[in-house]
PDB file of N, CA and C in Angstrom:
ATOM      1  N   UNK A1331      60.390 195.240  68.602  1.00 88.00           N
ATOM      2  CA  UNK A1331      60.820 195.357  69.962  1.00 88.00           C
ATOM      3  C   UNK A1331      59.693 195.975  70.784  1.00 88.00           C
ATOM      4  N   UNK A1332      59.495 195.522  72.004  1.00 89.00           N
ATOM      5  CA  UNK A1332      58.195 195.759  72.834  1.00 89.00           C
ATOM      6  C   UNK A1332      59.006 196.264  74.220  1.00 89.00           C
ATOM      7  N   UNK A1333      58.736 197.394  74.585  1.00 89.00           N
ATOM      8  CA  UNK A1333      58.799 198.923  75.378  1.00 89.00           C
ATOM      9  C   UNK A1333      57.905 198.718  76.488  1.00 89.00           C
ATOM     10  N   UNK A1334      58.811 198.885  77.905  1.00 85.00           N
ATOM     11  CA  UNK A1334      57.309 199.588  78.650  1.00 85.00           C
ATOM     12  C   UNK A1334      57.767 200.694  79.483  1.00 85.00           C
ATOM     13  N   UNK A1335      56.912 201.106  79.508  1.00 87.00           N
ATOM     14  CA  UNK A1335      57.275 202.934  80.094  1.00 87.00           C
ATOM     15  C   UNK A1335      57.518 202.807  81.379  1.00 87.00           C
ATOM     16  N   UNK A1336      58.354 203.619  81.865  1.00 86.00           N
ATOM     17  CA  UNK A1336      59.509 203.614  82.757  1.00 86.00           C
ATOM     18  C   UNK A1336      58.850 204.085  84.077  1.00 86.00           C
ATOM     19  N   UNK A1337      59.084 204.001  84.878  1.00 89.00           N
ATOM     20  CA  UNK A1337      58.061 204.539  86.677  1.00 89.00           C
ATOM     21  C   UNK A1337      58.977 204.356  87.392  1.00 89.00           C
ATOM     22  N   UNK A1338      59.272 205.420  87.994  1.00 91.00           N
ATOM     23  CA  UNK A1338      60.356 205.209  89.209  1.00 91.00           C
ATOM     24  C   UNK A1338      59.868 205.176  90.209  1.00 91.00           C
ATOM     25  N   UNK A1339      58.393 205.313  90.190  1.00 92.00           N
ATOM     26  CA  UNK A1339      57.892 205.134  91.526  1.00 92.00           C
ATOM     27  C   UNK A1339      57.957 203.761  91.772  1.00 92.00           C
ATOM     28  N   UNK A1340      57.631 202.822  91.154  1.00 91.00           N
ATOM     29  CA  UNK A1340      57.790 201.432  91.252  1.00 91.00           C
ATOM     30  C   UNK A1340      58.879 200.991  91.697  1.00 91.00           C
ATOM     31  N   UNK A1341      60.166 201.692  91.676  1.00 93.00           N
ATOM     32  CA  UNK A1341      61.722 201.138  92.160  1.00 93.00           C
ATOM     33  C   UNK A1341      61.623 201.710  93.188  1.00 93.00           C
ATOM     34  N   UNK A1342      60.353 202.276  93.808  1.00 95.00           N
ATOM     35  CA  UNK A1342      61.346 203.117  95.216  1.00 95.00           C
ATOM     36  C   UNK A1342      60.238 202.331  96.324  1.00 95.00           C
ATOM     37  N   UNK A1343      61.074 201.354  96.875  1.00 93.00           N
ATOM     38  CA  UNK A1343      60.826 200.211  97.750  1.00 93.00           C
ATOM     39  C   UNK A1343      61.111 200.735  99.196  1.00 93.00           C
ATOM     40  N   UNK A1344      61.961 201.510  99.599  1.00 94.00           N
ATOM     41  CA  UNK A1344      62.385 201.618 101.015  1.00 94.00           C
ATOM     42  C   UNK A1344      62.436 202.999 101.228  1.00 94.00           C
ATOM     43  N   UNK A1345      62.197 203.478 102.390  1.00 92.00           N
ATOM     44  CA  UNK A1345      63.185 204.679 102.928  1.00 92.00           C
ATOM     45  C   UNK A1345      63.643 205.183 102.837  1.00 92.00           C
ATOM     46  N   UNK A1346      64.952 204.241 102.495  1.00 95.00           N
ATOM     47  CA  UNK A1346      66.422 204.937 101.485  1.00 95.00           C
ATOM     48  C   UNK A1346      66.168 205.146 100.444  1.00 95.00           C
ATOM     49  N   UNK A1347      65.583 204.567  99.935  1.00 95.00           N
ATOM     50  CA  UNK A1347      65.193 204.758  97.866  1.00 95.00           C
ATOM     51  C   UNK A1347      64.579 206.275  97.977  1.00 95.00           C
ATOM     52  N   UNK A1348      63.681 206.658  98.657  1.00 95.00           N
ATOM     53  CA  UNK A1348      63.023 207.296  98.615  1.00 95.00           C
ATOM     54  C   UNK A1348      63.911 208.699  98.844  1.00 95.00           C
ATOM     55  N   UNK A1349      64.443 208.939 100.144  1.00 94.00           N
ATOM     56  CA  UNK A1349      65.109 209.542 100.737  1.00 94.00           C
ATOM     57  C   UNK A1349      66.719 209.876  99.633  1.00 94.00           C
ATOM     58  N   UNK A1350      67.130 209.021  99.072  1.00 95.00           N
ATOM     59  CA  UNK A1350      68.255 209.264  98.042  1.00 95.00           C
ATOM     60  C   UNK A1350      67.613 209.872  96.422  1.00 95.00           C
ATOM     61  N   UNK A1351      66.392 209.212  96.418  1.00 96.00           N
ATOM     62  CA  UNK A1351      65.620 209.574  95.042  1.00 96.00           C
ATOM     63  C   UNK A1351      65.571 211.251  95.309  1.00 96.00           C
ATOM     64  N   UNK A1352      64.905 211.676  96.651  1.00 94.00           N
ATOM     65  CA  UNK A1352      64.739 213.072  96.375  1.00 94.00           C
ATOM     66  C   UNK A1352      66.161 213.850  96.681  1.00 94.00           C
ATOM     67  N   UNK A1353      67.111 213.470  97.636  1.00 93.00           N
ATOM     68  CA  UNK A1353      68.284 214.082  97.308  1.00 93.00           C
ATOM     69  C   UNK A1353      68.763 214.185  95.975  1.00 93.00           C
ATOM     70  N   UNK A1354      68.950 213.094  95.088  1.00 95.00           N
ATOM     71  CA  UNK A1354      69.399 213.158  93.598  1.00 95.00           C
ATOM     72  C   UNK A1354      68.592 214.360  93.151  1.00 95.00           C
ATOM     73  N   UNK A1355      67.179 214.270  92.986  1.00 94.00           N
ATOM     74  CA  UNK A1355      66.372 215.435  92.385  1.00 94.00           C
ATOM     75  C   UNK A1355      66.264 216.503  92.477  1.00 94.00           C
ATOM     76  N   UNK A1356      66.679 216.796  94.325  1.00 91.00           N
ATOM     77  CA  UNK A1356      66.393 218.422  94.369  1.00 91.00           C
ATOM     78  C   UNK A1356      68.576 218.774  93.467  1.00 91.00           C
ATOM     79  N   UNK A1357      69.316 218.202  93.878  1.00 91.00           N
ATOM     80  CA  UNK A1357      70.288 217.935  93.581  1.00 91.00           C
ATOM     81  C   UNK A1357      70.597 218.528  91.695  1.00 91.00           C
ATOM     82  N   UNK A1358      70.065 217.712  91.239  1.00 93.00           N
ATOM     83  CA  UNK A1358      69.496 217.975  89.677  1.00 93.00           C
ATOM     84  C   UNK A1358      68.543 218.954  89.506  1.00 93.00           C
ATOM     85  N   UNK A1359      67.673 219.558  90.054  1.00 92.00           N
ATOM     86  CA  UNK A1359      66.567 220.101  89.424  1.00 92.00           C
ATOM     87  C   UNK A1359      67.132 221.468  89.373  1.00 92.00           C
ATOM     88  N   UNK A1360      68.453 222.183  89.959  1.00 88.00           N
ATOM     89  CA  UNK A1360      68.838 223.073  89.702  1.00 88.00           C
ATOM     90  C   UNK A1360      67.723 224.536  90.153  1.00 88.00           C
ATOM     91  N   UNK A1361      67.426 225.070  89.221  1.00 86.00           N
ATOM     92  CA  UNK A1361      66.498 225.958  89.666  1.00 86.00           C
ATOM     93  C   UNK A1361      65.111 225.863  88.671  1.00 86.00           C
ATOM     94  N   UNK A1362      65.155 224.617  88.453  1.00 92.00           N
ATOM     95  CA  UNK A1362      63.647 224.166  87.814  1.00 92.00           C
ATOM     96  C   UNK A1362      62.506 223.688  89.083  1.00 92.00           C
ATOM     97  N   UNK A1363      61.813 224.481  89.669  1.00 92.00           N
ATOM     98  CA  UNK A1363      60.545 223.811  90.441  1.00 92.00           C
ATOM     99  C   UNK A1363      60.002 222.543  89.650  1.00 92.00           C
ATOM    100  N   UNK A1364      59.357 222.303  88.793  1.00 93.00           N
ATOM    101  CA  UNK A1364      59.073 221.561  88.131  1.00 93.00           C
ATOM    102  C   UNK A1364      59.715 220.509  87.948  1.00 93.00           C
ATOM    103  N   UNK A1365      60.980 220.410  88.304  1.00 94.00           N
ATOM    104  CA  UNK A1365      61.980 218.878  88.907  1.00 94.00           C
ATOM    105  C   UNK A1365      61.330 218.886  89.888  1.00 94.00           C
ATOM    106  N   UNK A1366      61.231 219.292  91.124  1.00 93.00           N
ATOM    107  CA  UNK A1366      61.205 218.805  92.211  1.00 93.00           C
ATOM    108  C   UNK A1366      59.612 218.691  92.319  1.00 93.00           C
ATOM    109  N   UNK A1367      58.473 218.935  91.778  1.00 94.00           N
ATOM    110  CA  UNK A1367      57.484 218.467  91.930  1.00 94.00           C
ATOM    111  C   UNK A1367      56.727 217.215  91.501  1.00 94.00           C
ATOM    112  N   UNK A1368      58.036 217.100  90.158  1.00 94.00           N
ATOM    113  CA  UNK A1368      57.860 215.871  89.534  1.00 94.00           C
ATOM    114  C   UNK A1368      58.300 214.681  90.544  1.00 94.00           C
ATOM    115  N   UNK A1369      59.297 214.872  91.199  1.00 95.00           N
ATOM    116  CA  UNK A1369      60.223 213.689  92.447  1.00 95.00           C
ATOM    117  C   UNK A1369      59.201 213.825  93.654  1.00 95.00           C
ATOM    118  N   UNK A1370      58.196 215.019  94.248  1.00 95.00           N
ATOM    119  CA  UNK A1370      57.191 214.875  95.353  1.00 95.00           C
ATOM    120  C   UNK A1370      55.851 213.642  94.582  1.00 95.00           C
ATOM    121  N   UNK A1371      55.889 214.169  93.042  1.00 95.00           N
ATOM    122  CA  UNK A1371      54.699 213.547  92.514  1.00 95.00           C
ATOM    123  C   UNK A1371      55.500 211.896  92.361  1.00 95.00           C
ATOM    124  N   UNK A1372      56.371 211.244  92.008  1.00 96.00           N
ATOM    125  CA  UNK A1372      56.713 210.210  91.797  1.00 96.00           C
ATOM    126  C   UNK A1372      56.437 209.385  93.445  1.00 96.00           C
ATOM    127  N   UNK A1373      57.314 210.465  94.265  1.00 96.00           N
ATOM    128  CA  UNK A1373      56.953 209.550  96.064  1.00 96.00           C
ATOM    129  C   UNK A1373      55.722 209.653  95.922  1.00 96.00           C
ATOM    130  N   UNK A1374      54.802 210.269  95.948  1.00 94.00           N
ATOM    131  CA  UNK A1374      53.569 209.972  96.380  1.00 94.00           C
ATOM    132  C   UNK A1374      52.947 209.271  95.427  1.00 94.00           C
ATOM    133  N   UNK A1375      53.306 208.938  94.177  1.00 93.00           N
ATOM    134  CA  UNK A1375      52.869 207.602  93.874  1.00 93.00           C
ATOM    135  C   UNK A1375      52.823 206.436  94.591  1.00 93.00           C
ATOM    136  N   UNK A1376      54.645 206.008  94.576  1.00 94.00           N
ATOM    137  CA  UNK A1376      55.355 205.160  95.721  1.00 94.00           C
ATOM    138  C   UNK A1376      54.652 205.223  96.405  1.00 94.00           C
ATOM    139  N   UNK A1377      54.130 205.867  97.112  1.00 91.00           N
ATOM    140  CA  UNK A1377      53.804 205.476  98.633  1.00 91.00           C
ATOM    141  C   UNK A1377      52.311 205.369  98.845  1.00 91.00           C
ATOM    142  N   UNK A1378      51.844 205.745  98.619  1.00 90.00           N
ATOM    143  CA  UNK A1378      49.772 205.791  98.094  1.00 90.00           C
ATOM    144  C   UNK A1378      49.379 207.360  98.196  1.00 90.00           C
ATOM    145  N   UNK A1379      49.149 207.558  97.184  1.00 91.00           N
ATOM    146  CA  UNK A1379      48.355 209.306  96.565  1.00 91.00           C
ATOM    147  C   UNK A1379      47.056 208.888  97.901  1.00 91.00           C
ATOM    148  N   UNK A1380      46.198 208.421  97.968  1.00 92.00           N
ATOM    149  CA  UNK A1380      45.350 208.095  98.891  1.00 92.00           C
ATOM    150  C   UNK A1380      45.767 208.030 100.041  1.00 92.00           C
ATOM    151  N   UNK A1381      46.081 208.074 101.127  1.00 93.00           N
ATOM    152  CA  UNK A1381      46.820 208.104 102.023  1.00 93.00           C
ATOM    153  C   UNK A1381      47.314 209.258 102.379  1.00 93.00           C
ATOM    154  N   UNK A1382      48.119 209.943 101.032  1.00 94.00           N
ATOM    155  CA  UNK A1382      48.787 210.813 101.137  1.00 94.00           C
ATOM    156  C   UNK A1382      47.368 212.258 101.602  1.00 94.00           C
ATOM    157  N   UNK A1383      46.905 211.835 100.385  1.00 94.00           N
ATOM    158  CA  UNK A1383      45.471 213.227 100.651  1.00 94.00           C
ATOM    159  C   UNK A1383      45.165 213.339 101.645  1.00 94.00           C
ATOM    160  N   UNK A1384      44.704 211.804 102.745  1.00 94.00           N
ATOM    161  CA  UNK A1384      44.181 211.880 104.185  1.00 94.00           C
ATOM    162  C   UNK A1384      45.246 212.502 104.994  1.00 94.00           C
ATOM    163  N   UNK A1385      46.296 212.847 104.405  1.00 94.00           N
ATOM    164  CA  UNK A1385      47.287 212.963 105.757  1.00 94.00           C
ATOM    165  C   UNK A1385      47.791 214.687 105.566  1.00 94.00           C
ATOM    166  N   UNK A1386      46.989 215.210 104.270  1.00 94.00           N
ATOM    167  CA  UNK A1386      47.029 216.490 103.808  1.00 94.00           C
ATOM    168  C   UNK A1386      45.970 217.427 103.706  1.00 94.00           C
ATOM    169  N   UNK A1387      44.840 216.419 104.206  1.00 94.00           N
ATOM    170  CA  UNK A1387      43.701 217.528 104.019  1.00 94.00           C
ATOM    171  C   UNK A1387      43.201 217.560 102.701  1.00 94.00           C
ATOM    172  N   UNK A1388      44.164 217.734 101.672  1.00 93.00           N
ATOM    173  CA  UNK A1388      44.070 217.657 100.294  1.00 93.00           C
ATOM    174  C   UNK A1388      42.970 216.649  99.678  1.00 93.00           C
ATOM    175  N   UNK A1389      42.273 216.831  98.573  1.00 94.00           N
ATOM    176  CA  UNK A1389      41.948 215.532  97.593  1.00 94.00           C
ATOM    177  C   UNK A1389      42.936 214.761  96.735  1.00 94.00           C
ATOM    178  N   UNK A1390      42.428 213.307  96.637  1.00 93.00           N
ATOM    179  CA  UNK A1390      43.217 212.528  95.922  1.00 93.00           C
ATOM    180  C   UNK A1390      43.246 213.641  94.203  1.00 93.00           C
ATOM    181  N   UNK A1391      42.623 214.053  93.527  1.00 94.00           N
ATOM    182  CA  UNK A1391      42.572 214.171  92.450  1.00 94.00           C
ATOM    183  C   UNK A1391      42.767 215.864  92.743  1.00 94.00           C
ATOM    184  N   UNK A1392      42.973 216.365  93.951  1.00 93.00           N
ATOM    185  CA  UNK A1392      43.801 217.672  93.846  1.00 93.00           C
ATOM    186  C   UNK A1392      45.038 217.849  94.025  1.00 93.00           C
ATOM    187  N   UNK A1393      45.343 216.612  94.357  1.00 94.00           N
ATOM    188  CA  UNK A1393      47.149 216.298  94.647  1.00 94.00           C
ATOM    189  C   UNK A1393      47.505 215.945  93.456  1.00 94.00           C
ATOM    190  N   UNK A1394      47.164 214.899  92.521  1.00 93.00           N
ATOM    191  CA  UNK A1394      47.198 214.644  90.946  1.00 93.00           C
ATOM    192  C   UNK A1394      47.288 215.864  90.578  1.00 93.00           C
ATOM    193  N   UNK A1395      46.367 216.416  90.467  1.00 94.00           N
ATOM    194  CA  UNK A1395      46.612 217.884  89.895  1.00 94.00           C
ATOM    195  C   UNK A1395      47.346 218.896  89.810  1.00 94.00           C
ATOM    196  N   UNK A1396      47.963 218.864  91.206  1.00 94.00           N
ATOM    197  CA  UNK A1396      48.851 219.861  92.090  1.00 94.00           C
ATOM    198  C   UNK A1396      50.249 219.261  91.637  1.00 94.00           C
ATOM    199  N   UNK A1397      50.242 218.050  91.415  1.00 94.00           N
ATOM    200  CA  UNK A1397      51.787 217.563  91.450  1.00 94.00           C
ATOM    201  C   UNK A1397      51.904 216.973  90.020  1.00 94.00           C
ATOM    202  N   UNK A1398      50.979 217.531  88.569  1.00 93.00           N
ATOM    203  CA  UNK A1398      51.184 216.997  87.319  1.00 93.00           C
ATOM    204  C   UNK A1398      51.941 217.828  86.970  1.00 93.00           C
ATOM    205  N   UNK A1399      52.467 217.943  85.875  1.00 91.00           N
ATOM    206  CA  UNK A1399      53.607 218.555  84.966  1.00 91.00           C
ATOM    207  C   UNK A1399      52.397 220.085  84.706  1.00 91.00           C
ATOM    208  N   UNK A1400      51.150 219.690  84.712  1.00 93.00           N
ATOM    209  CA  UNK A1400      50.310 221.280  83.804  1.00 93.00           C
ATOM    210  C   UNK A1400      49.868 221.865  85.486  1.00 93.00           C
ATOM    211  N   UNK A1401      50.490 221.125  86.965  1.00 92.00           N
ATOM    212  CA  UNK A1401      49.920 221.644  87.903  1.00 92.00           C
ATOM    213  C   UNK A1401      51.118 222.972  89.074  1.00 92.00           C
ATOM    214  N   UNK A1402      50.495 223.997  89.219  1.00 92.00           N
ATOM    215  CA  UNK A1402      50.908 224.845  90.102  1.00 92.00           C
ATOM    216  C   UNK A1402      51.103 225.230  91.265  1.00 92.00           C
ATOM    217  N   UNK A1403      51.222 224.541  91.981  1.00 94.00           N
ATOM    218  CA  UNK A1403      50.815 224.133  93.569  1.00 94.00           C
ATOM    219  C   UNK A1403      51.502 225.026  93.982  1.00 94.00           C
ATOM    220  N   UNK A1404      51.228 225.516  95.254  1.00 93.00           N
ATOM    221  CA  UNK A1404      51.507 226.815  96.015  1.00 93.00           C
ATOM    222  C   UNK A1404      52.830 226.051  96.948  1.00 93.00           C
ATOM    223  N   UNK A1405      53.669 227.002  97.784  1.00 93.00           N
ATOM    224  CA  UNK A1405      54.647 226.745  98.541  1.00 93.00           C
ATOM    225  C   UNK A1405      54.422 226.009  99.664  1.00 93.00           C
ATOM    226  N   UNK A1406      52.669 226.708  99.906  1.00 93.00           N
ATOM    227  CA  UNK A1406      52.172 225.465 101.095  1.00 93.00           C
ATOM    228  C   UNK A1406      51.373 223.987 100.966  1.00 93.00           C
ATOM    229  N   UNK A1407      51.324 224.210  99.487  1.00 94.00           N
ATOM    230  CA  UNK A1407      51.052 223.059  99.184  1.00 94.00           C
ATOM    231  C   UNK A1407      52.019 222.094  99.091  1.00 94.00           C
ATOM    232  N   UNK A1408      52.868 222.438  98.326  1.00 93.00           N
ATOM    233  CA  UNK A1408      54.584 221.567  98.098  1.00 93.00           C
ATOM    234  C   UNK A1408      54.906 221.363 100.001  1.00 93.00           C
ATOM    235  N   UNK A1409      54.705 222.182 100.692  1.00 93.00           N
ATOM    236  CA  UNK A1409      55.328 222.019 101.986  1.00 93.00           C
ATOM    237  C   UNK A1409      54.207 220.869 102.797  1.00 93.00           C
ATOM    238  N   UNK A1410      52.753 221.059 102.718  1.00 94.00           N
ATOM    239  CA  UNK A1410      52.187 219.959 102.845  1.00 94.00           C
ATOM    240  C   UNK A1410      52.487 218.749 102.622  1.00 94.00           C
ATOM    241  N   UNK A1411      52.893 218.424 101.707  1.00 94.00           N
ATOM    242  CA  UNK A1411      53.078 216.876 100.644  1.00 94.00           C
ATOM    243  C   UNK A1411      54.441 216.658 101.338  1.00 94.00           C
ATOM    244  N   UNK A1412      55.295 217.490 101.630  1.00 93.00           N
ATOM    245  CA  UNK A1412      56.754 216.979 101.709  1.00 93.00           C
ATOM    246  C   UNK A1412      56.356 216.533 103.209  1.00 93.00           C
ATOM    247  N   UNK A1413      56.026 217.357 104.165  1.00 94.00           N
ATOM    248  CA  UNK A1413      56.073 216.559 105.672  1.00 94.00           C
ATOM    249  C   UNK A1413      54.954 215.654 105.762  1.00 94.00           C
ATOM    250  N   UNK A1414      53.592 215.567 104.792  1.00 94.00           N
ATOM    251  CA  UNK A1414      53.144 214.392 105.244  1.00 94.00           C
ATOM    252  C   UNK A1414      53.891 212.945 104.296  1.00 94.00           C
ATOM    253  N   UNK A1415      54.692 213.112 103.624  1.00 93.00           N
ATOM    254  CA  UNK A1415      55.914 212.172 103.458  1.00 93.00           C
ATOM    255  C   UNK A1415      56.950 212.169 104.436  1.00 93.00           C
ATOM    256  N   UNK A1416      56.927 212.564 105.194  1.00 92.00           N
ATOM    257  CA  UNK A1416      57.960 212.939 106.538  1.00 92.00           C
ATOM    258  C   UNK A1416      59.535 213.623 106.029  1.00 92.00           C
ATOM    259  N   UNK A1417      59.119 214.217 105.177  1.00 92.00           N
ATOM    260  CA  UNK A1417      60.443 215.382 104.895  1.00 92.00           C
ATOM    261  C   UNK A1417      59.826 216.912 105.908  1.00 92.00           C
ATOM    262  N   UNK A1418      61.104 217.289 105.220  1.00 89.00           N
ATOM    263  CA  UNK A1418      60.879 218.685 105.543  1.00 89.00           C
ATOM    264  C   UNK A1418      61.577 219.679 104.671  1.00 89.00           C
ATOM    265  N   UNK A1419      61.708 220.884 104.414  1.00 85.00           N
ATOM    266  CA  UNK A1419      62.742 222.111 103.585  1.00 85.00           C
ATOM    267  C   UNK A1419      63.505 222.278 105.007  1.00 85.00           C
ATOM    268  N   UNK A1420      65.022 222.495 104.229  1.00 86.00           N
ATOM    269  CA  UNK A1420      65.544 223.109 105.066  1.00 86.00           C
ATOM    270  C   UNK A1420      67.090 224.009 104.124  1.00 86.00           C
ATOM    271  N   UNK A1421      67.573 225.078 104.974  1.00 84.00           N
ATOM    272  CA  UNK A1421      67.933 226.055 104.053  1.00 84.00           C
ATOM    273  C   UNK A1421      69.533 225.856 104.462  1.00 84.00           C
ATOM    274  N   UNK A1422      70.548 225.447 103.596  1.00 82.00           N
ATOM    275  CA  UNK A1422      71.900 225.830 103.543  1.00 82.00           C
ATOM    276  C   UNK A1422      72.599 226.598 102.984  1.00 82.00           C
ATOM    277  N   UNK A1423      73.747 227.135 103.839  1.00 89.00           N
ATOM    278  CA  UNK A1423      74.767 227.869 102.705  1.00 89.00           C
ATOM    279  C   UNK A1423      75.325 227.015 101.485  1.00 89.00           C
ATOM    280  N   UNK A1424      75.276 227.965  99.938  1.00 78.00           N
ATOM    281  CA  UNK A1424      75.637 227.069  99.133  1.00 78.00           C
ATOM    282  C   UNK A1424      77.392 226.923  99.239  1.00 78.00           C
ATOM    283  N   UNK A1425      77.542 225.913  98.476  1.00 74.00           N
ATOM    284  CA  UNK A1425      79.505 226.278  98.909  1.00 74.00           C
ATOM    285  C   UNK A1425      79.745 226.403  97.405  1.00 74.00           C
TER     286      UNK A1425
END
């Protein structure tokens, strides 16, 4: 049997994909950072890591870095990446 490894960046075609992908994640990631950097690192696959850097100041291969599983990216870094994807944080009461 022949396998191919799984990319969700590849399924996330629209807006909505995108926009529901990271609701599910922050949703799931509970109080793991490391979920939710993995779901910033998957969109910015989706959408072009290149692109993304120009629109962050950032390097292509410091955003790789910043958003791998061995990477640590600061709060303003994570906050960079999310609005030049056109998100933003925002803070609710939990219920």
């Amino acid at each position: 049997m022949n396998t191919t490894r799984w990319d969700s960046a590849s399924h996330l075609k629209t807006e909505e994909d995108i926009q529901l992908y990271l609701e599910a994640c922050l949703e799931e990631a509970g109080d793991d950072p490391a979920f939710i950097i993995h779901a910033l690192n998957t969109v910015a696959r989706a959408r072009n890591m290149s692109q993304l850097a120009r629109d962050t100041g950032l390097t292509r291969e410091g955003l790789y870095k910043a958003l791998s599983p061995e990477g640590n990216p600061s709060f303003a870094t994570v906050s960079k990446v999310a609005k030049a994807l056109g998100f933003k944080f925002t803070i609710q009461p939990s219920m």
